[in-house]
Short mmCIF file of C-alpha atoms in Angstrom, two decimals:
data_model
loop_
_atom_site.label_atom_id
_atom_site.label_comp_id
_atom_site.label_asym_id
_atom_site.label_seq_id
_atom_site.Cartn_x
_atom_site.Cartn_y
_atom_site.Cartn_z
CA MET A 28 -99.00 20.45 -9.48
CA PRO A 29 -98.76 17.28 -11.51
CA ASP A 30 -97.41 14.09 -9.99
CA LEU A 31 -94.67 13.06 -12.42
CA THR A 32 -93.80 9.72 -10.83
CA SER A 33 -95.96 7.42 -12.96
CA GLY A 34 -94.34 5.32 -15.69
CA ALA A 35 -95.54 7.43 -18.61
CA ASP A 36 -94.61 10.69 -16.88
CA VAL A 37 -91.16 9.40 -15.96
CA ALA A 38 -90.60 8.44 -19.59
CA ALA A 39 -91.81 11.88 -20.75
CA VAL A 40 -89.49 13.66 -18.31
CA ASN A 41 -86.61 11.49 -19.49
CA ALA A 42 -87.36 12.25 -23.14
CA LEU A 43 -87.63 15.98 -22.42
CA ARG A 44 -84.32 16.02 -20.53
CA SER A 45 -82.56 14.13 -23.27
CA ALA A 46 -83.93 16.34 -26.06
CA VAL A 47 -83.17 19.60 -24.26
CA MET A 48 -79.62 18.48 -23.47
CA ARG A 49 -78.89 17.38 -27.05
CA LEU A 50 -80.29 20.59 -28.50
CA SER A 51 -78.38 22.68 -25.94
CA ARG A 52 -75.09 20.93 -26.79
CA ARG A 53 -75.65 21.50 -30.49
CA LEU A 54 -76.49 25.17 -29.92
CA LYS A 55 -73.34 25.63 -27.84
CA HIS A 56 -71.28 24.54 -30.84
CA GLN A 57 -72.69 27.44 -32.87
CA ARG A 58 -70.32 29.94 -31.24
CA VAL A 59 -68.80 33.02 -32.80
CA ASP A 60 -65.78 33.22 -30.48
CA GLU A 61 -64.26 29.83 -29.72
CA SER A 62 -61.88 31.37 -27.19
CA LEU A 63 -64.73 31.90 -24.69
CA SER A 64 -65.96 29.06 -22.53
CA PRO A 65 -69.69 28.32 -22.32
CA THR A 66 -69.59 29.69 -18.76
CA GLU A 67 -68.03 32.97 -19.92
CA MET A 68 -70.68 33.26 -22.64
CA SER A 69 -73.37 32.58 -20.06
CA VAL A 70 -72.06 35.36 -17.80
CA LEU A 71 -72.08 37.80 -20.72
CA GLY A 72 -75.63 36.72 -21.55
CA THR A 73 -76.70 37.31 -17.94
CA LEU A 74 -75.18 40.79 -18.02
CA ALA A 75 -76.98 41.49 -21.30
CA ARG A 76 -80.33 40.40 -19.82
CA CYS A 77 -79.98 41.79 -16.30
CA GLY A 78 -77.59 44.71 -16.71
CA THR A 79 -74.77 45.65 -14.39
CA ALA A 80 -74.24 43.32 -11.42
CA THR A 81 -71.77 42.64 -8.64
CA PRO A 82 -69.65 39.50 -8.92
CA GLY A 83 -71.66 38.04 -6.01
CA GLU A 84 -74.96 38.65 -7.82
CA LEU A 85 -73.53 37.06 -10.96
CA ALA A 86 -72.35 34.04 -8.95
CA ARG A 87 -75.88 33.52 -7.61
CA LYS A 88 -77.49 33.92 -11.03
CA GLU A 89 -74.98 31.57 -12.64
CA HIS A 90 -75.06 29.05 -9.77
CA VAL A 91 -71.32 29.15 -9.17
CA GLN A 92 -69.24 29.93 -6.10
CA PRO A 93 -68.11 33.57 -5.67
CA PRO A 94 -64.36 32.74 -6.03
CA SER A 95 -65.13 31.05 -9.38
CA MET A 96 -67.06 34.11 -10.54
CA THR A 97 -64.17 36.36 -9.52
CA ARG A 98 -61.88 34.33 -11.82
CA ILE A 99 -64.42 34.37 -14.66
CA VAL A 100 -64.87 38.14 -14.38
CA ALA A 101 -61.09 38.63 -14.35
CA MET A 102 -60.75 36.57 -17.55
CA LEU A 103 -63.56 38.52 -19.24
CA GLU A 104 -61.98 41.80 -18.15
CA ALA A 105 -58.59 40.72 -19.55
CA LYS A 106 -60.33 39.98 -22.88
CA GLY A 107 -61.92 43.44 -22.91
CA LEU A 108 -65.47 42.10 -22.61
CA VAL A 109 -66.37 43.53 -19.20
CA ARG A 110 -65.18 46.36 -17.01
CA LEU A 111 -65.23 46.69 -13.26
CA GLU A 112 -66.50 49.95 -11.84
CA PRO A 113 -67.04 51.22 -8.31
CA HIS A 114 -70.37 50.24 -6.78
CA PRO A 115 -72.59 53.35 -6.63
CA GLU A 116 -73.60 52.76 -2.99
CA ASP A 117 -70.97 50.46 -1.47
CA ARG A 118 -67.34 51.47 -2.02
CA ARG A 119 -66.14 48.05 -0.88
CA GLN A 120 -67.75 46.39 -3.91
CA LYS A 121 -67.36 46.58 -7.66
CA VAL A 122 -69.99 46.19 -10.36
CA VAL A 123 -69.44 44.35 -13.61
CA THR A 124 -70.57 45.95 -16.87
CA GLN A 125 -70.25 44.45 -20.32
CA THR A 126 -68.38 46.43 -22.96
CA GLU A 127 -69.56 47.37 -26.44
CA ARG A 128 -67.28 44.64 -27.78
CA ALA A 129 -69.17 42.08 -25.68
CA GLU A 130 -72.53 43.44 -26.85
CA SER A 131 -71.57 43.15 -30.52
CA MET A 132 -70.10 39.67 -30.00
CA LEU A 133 -73.29 38.51 -28.25
CA GLU A 134 -75.43 39.96 -31.03
CA GLU A 135 -73.39 38.12 -33.66
CA SER A 136 -73.60 34.93 -31.60
CA ARG A 137 -77.41 35.28 -31.33
CA ARG A 138 -77.68 35.84 -35.08
CA LYS A 139 -75.60 32.74 -35.81
CA ARG A 140 -77.51 30.53 -33.35
CA ASN A 141 -80.90 31.87 -34.46
CA ALA A 142 -80.03 31.21 -38.12
CA TRP A 143 -78.96 27.66 -37.27
CA LEU A 144 -82.10 27.02 -35.24
CA ALA A 145 -84.32 28.60 -37.89
CA GLU A 146 -82.81 26.28 -40.50
CA LEU A 147 -83.62 23.27 -38.31
CA ALA A 148 -87.12 24.54 -37.48
CA GLY A 149 -87.73 25.07 -41.20
CA LYS A 150 -87.67 21.27 -41.54
CA LEU A 151 -90.68 20.91 -39.21
CA ASP A 152 -94.23 20.77 -40.50
CA ASP A 153 -96.71 23.51 -39.55
CA GLU A 154 -98.21 21.52 -36.68
CA GLU A 155 -94.81 20.72 -35.17
CA TRP A 156 -93.77 24.38 -35.46
CA ALA A 157 -96.98 25.50 -33.72
CA VAL A 158 -96.36 23.05 -30.85
CA LEU A 159 -92.79 24.28 -30.50
CA GLN A 160 -93.91 27.92 -30.44
CA LYS A 161 -96.33 27.13 -27.62
CA ALA A 162 -93.65 25.18 -25.72
CA ALA A 163 -91.08 28.00 -25.77
CA PRO A 164 -92.58 30.03 -22.87
CA VAL A 165 -92.94 26.87 -20.78
CA LEU A 166 -89.32 25.90 -21.41
CA GLU A 167 -88.28 29.45 -20.49
CA LYS A 168 -90.21 29.13 -17.24
CA LEU A 169 -88.50 25.82 -16.45
CA ALA A 170 -85.12 27.40 -17.14
CA HIS A 171 -85.73 30.03 -14.47
CA LEU A 172 -87.43 28.02 -11.69
#
């Protein structure tokens, strides 16, 4: 593992943090449905990637407290974006499943964000684009550590 405490490494980590945060903020503004919070969109994205989950599992994946996730799920259910169903093995629990409406909204959101990002990336030269393509799996790994 690299030691990232030297001056140059600290500066590189700072630059990476700053760039990722700015790009993330700009991407968040490319939303299809302005009535959903970024947290609600994130929960829907997690359900799309991971499938059905209990509110407790969603809370862990989203790094929020279970009571907060219960409120988020209730809001999403009220908007018709998720449904609660009995847990197949534990009757005391419920599982959260996204609806078709949520799936289509997420697909439209991905299309909009991808188009925006593609437009930006189209302004890079070939070498910059190649570097960015190689960095994508590493950034994905960082996002899930």
